[in-house]
Short mmCIF file of C-alpha atoms in Angstrom, two decimals:
data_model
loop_
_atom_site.label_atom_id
_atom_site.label_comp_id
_atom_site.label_asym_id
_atom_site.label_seq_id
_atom_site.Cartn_x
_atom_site.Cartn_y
_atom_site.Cartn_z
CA UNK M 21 -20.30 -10.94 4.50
CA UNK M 22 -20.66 -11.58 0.89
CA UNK M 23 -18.43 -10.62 -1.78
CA UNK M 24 -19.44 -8.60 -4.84
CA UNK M 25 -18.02 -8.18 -8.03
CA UNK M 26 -18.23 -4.30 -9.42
CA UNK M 27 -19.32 -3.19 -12.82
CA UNK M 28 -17.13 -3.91 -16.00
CA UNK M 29 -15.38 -0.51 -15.25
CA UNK M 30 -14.44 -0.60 -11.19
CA UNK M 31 -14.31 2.62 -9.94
CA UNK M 32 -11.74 3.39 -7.71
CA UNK M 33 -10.54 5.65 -4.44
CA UNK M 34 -7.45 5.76 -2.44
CA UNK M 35 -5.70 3.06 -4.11
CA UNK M 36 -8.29 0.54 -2.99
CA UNK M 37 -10.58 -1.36 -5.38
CA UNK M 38 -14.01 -0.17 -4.84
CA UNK M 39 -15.56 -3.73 -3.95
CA UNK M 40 -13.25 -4.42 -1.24
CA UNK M 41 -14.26 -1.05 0.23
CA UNK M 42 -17.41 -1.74 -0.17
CA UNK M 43 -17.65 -4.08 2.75
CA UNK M 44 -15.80 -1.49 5.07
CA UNK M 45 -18.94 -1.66 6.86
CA UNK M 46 -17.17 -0.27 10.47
CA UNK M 47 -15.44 2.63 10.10
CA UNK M 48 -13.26 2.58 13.52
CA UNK M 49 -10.39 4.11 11.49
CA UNK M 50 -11.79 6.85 10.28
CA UNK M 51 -11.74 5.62 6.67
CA UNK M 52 -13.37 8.00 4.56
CA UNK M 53 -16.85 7.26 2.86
CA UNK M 54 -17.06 5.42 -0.05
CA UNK M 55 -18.18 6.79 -3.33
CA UNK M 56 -21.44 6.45 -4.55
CA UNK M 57 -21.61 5.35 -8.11
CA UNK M 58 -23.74 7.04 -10.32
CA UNK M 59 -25.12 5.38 -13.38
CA UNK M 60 -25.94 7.27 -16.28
CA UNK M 61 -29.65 7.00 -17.48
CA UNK M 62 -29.89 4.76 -21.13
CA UNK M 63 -32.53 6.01 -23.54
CA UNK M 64 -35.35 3.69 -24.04
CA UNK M 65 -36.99 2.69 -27.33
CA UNK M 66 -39.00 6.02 -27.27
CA UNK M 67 -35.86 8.35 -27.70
CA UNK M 68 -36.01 9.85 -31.26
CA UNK M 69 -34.37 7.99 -34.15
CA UNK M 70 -31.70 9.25 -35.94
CA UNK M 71 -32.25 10.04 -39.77
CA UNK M 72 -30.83 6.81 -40.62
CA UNK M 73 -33.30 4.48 -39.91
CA UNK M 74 -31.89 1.14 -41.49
CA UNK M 75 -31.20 -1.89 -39.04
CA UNK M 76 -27.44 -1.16 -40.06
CA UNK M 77 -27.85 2.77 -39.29
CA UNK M 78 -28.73 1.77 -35.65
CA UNK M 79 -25.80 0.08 -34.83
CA UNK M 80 -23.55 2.20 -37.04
CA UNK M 81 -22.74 3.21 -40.04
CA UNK M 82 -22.57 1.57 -43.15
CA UNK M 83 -21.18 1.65 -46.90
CA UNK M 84 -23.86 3.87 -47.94
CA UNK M 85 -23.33 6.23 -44.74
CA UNK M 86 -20.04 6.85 -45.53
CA UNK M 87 -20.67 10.43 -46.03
CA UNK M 88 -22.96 11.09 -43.00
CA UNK M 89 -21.78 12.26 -39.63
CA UNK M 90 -24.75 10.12 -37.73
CA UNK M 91 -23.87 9.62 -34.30
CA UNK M 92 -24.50 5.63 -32.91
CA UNK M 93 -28.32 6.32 -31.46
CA UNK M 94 -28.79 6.26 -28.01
CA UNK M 95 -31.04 3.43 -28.09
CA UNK M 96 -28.23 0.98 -29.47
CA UNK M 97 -28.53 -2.19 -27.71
CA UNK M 98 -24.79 -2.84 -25.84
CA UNK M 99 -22.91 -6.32 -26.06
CA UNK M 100 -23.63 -8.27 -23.06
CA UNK M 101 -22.31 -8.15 -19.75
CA UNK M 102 -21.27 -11.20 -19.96
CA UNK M 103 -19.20 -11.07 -22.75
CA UNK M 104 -17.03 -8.80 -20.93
CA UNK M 105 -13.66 -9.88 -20.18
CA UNK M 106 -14.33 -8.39 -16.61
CA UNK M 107 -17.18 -10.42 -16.16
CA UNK M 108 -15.55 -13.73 -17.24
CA UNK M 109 -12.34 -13.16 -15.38
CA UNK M 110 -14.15 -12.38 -11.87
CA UNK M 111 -17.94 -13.57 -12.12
CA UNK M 112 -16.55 -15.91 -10.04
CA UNK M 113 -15.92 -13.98 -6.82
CA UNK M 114 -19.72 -13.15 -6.13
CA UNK M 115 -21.24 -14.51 -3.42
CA UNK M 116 -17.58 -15.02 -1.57
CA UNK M 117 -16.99 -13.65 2.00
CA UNK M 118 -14.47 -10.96 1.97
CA UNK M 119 -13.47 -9.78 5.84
CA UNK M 120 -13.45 -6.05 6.63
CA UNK M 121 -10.69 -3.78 7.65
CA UNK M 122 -12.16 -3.70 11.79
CA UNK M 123 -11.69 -7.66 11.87
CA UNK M 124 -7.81 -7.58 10.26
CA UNK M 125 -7.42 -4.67 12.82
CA UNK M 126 -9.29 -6.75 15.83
CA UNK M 127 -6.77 -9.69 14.72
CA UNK M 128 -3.85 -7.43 14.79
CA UNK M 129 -4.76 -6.22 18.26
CA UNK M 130 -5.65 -9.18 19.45
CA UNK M 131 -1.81 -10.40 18.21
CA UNK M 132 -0.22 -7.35 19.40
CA UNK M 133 -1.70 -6.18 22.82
CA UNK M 134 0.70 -3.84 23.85
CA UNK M 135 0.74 0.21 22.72
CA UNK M 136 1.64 1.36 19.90
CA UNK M 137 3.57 4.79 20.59
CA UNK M 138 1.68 7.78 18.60
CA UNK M 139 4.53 8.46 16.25
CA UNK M 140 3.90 4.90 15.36
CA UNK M 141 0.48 4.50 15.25
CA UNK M 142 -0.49 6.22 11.97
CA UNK M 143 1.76 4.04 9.95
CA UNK M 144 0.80 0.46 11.44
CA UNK M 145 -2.73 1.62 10.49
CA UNK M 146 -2.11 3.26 6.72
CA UNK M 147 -0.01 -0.53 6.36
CA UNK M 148 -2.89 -2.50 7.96
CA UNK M 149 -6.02 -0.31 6.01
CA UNK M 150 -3.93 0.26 2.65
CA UNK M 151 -2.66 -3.42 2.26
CA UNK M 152 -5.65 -5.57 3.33
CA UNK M 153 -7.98 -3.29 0.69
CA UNK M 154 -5.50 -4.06 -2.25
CA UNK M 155 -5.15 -7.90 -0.75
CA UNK M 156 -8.35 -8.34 -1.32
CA UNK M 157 -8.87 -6.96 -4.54
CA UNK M 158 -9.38 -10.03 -6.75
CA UNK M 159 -7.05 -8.54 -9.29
CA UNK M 160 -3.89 -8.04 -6.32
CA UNK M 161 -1.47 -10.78 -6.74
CA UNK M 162 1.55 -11.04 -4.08
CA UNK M 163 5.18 -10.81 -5.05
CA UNK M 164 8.72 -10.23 -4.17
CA UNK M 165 8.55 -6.47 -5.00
CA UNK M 166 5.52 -6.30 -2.30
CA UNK M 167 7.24 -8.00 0.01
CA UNK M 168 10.43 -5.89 -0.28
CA UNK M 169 7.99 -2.66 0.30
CA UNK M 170 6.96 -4.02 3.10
CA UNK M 171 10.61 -5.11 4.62
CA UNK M 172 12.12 -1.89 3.65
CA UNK M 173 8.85 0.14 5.40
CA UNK M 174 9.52 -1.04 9.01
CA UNK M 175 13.81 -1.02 8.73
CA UNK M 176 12.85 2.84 7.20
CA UNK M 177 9.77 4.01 9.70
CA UNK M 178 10.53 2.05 12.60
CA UNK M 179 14.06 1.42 12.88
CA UNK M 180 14.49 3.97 16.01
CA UNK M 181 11.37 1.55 17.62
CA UNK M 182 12.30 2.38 21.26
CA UNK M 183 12.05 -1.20 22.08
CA UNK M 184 14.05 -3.38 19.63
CA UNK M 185 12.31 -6.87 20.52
CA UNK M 186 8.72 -5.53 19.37
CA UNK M 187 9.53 -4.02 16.75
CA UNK M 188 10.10 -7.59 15.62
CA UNK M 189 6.55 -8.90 17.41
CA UNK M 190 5.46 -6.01 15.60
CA UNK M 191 6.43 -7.02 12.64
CA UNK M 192 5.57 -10.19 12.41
CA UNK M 193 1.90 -9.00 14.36
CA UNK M 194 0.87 -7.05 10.90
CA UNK M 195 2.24 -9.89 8.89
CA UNK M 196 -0.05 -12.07 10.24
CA UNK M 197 -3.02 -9.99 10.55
CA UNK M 198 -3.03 -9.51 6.96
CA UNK M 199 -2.50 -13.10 6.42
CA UNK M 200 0.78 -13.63 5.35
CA UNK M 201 3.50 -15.07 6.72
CA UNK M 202 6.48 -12.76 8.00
CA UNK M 203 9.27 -15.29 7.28
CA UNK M 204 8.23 -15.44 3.54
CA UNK M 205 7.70 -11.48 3.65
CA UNK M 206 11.63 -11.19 5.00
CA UNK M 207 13.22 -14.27 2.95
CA UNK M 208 11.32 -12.79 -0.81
CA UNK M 209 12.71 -9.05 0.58
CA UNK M 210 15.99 -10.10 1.05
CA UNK M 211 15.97 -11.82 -2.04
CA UNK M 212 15.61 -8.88 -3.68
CA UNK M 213 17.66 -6.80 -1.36
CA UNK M 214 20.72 -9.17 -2.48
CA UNK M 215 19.74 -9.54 -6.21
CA UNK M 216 19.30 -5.71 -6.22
CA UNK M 217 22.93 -4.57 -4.89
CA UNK M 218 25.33 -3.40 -7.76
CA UNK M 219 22.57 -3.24 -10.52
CA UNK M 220 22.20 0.23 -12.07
CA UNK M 221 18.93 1.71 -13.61
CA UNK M 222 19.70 -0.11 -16.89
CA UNK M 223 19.58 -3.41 -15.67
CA UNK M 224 16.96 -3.04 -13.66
CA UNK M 225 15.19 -2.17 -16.70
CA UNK M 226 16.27 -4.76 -18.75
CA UNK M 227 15.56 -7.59 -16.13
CA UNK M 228 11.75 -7.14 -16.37
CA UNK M 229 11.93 -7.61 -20.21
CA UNK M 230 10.47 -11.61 -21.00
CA UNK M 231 13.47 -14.33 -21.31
CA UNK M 232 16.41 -11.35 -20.32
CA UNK M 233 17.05 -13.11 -17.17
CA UNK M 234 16.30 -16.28 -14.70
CA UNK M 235 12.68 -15.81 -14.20
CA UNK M 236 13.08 -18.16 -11.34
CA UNK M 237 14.78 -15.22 -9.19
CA UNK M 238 11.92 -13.63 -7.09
CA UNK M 239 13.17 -10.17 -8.04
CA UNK M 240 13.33 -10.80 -11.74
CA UNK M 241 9.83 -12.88 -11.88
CA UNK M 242 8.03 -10.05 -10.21
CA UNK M 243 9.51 -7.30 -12.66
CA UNK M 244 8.31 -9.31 -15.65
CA UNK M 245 4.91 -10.26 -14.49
CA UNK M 246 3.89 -6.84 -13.58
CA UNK M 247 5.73 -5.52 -16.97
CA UNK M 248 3.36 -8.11 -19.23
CA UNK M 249 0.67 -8.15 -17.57
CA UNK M 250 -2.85 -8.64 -18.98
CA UNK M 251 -5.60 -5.84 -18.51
CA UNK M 252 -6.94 -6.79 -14.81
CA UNK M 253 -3.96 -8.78 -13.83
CA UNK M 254 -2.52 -6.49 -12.32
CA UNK M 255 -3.53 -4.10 -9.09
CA UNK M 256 -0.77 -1.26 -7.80
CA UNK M 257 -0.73 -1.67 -4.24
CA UNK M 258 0.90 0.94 -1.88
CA UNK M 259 3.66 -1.24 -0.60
CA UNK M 260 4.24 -2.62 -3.91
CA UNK M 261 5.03 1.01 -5.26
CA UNK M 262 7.36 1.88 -2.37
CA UNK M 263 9.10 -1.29 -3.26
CA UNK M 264 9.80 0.20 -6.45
CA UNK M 265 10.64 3.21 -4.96
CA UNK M 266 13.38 1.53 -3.00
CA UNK M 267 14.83 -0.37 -6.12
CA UNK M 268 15.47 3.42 -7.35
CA UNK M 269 17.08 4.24 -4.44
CA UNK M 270 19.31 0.91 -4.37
CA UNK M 271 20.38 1.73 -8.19
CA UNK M 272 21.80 5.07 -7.31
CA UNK M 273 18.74 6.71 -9.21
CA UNK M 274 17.61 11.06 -7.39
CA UNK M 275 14.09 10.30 -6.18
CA UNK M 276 12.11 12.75 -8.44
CA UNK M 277 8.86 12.32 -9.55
CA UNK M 278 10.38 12.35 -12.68
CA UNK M 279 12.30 9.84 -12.84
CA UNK M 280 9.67 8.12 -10.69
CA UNK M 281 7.50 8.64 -13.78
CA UNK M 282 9.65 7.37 -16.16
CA UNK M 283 10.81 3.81 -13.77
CA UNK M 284 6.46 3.47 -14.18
CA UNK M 285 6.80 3.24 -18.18
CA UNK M 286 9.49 1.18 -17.71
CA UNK M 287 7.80 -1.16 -15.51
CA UNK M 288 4.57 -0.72 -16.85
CA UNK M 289 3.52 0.65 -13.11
CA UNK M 290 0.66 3.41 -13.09
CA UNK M 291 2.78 6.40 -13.47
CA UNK M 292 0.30 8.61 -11.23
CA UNK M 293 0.46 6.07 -8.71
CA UNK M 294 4.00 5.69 -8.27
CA UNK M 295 5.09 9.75 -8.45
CA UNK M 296 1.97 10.01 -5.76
CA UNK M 297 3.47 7.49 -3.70
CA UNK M 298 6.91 9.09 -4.27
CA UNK M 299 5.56 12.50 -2.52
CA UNK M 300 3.51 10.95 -0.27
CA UNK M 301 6.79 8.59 0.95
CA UNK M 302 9.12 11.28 1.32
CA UNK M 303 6.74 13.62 3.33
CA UNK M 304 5.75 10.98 5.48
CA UNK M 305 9.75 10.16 5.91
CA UNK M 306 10.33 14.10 7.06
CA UNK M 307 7.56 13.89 9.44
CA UNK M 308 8.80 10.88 11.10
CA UNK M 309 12.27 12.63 11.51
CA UNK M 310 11.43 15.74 12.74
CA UNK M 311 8.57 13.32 15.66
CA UNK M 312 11.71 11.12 16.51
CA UNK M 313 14.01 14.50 16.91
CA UNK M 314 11.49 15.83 18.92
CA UNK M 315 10.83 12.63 20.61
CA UNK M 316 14.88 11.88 20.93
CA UNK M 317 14.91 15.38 22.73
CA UNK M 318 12.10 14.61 25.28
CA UNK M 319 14.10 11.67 26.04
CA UNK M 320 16.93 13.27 26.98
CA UNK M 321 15.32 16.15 28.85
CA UNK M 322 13.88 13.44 31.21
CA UNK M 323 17.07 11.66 31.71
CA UNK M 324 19.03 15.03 32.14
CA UNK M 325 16.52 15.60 35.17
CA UNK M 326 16.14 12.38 36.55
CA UNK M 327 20.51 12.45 37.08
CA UNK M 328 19.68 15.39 38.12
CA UNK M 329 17.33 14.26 40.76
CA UNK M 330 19.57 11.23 41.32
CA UNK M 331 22.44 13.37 42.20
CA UNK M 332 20.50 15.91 44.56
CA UNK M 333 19.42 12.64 46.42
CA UNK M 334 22.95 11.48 46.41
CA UNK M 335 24.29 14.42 48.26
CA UNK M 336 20.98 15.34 50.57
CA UNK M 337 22.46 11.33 51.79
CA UNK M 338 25.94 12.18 51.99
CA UNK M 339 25.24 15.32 54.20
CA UNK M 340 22.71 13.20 56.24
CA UNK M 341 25.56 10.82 56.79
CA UNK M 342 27.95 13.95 57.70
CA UNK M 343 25.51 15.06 59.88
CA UNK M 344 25.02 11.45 61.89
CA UNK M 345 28.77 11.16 61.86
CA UNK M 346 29.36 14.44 64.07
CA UNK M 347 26.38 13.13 66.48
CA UNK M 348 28.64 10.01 67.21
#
């Protein structure tokens, strides 16, 4: 598959960047359609002329225009594309293969064979879908705040896993499927887990301001890169906002979208984004509750009737053996 760099401005859906789901060429997830982009018509050379018909008037206005409201004509010629700090930053990506969402899902099968149980299922696949679209956006860049999201997603949604062992294969299954290596993914979260405990809002803050702290602590170098960050050097990624989320959480701060919305100016995180994900986290953390009540109760439904089955058993044998004992 070949890669392909958008237009100057990429238009996005979903959190993804709209190249990368451009090559979502299987759809065995049900991912929704990608939008079409529609380009707006530019007037040719035959489109009437304004009334100011210098060479000057055409691009704009000058000294002697300074009392005329003449728009720019349609006909103005526009800077080059490749002038474009877009173009010069990622020309470089076209023509590069960029795998699909089925083949990190066929590798994550293929690493993890066994079932995933339906209460499960959805969030291995929004982690799998959501992640490898923003991995492969050529503006996505992997820190310790990403990898602390990603930590603190499994010990949150999967830490009643019925089975405690693969819930570590599974893990480690994702990890891999997405390309990156689990033990980095769990020494960069705890990183930040430690650095995190005891810091309040204000500090938090502060830390992602240039030359405040050690830049050379995971925690603190991914606050300040994302906080300074040059126009497309930067892409807000699901697990990266949730890992922001959870830095609230650790400083004691009421998970609001307000005060979701103002940790995004702080951080210099897409405020829309980040209260979005807030909503979208804490629904998604009710459902799970209320499937693993439901599922807890099921549980112990069956093992109330299989003692009770146990226990008819136990006596049908004892009178069997009364029974033989008075035929003696």
């Amino acid at each position: 598959m070949v890669a392909f760099v958008a237009a100057p401005v990429p238009v996005t859906s979903g959190g993804s960047c709209s190249w990368a789901r451009a090559h979502v060429t299987r759809r065995p997830l049900g991912l929704s359609s990608v939008r079409r982009v529609v380009r707006t018509p530019v007037a040719t050379a035959s489109a009437e002329p304004t009334k100011n018909t210098s060479v000057a008037g055409r691009g704009g206005k000058t000294d002697s225009d300074a009392t005329t409201d003449d728009p720019a004509p349609m006909n103005a010629t526009p800077p080059p594309l490749t002038e474009s700090k877009f173009y010069q930053k990622f020309n470089s990506f076209r023509g590069k293969a960029v795998p699909t969402v089925s083949e990190t899902m066929t590798k994550f099968n293929e690493l993890f064979p066994r079932p995933v149980p339906s209460v499960y299922r959805n969030i291995i696949s929004e982690i799998l879908m959501t992640t490898h679209l923003a991995k492969h956006c050529a503006m996505w860049k992997y820190d310790a705040i990403f990898a602390y999201g990603y930590d603190e997603t499994f010990n949150e949604f999967l830490k009643f896993y019925p089975i405690e062992g693969e819930r570590t294969m599974l893990y480690d299954a994702v990890a891999n499927a997405l390309g990156f290596s689990p033990e980095k993914l769990a020494k960069d979260a705890a990183s930040v887990r430690s650095w995190a405990e005891g810091k309040s809002e204000a500090d938090i803050f502060a830390a992602s301001k240039v030359g405040a702290e050690d830049a050379s602590e995971p925690a603190v170098a991914a606050l300040q890169y994302v906080a300074n960050a040059e126009p497309f050097d930067f892409y807000y990624s699901r697990l990266h906002g949730i890992g922001v989320i959870k830095l609230m959480a650790c400083a004691g701060v009421e998970l609001t979208p307000e005060n979701a919305g103002r940790w995004a100016d702080e951080l210099s995180v897409p405020k829309a984004k980040l209260t979005t994900e807030l909503g979208t986290y804490e629904a998604a953390v009710e459902r799970l509750k209320a499937a693993e009540q439901l599922f807890a109760e099921v549980s112990a439904r069956d093992a109330r009737k299989t003692a009770e089955r146990l226990e008819r058993r136990a006596q049908q044998a004892a009178e069997e053996a009364a029974e033989a004992e008075k035929e003696l």
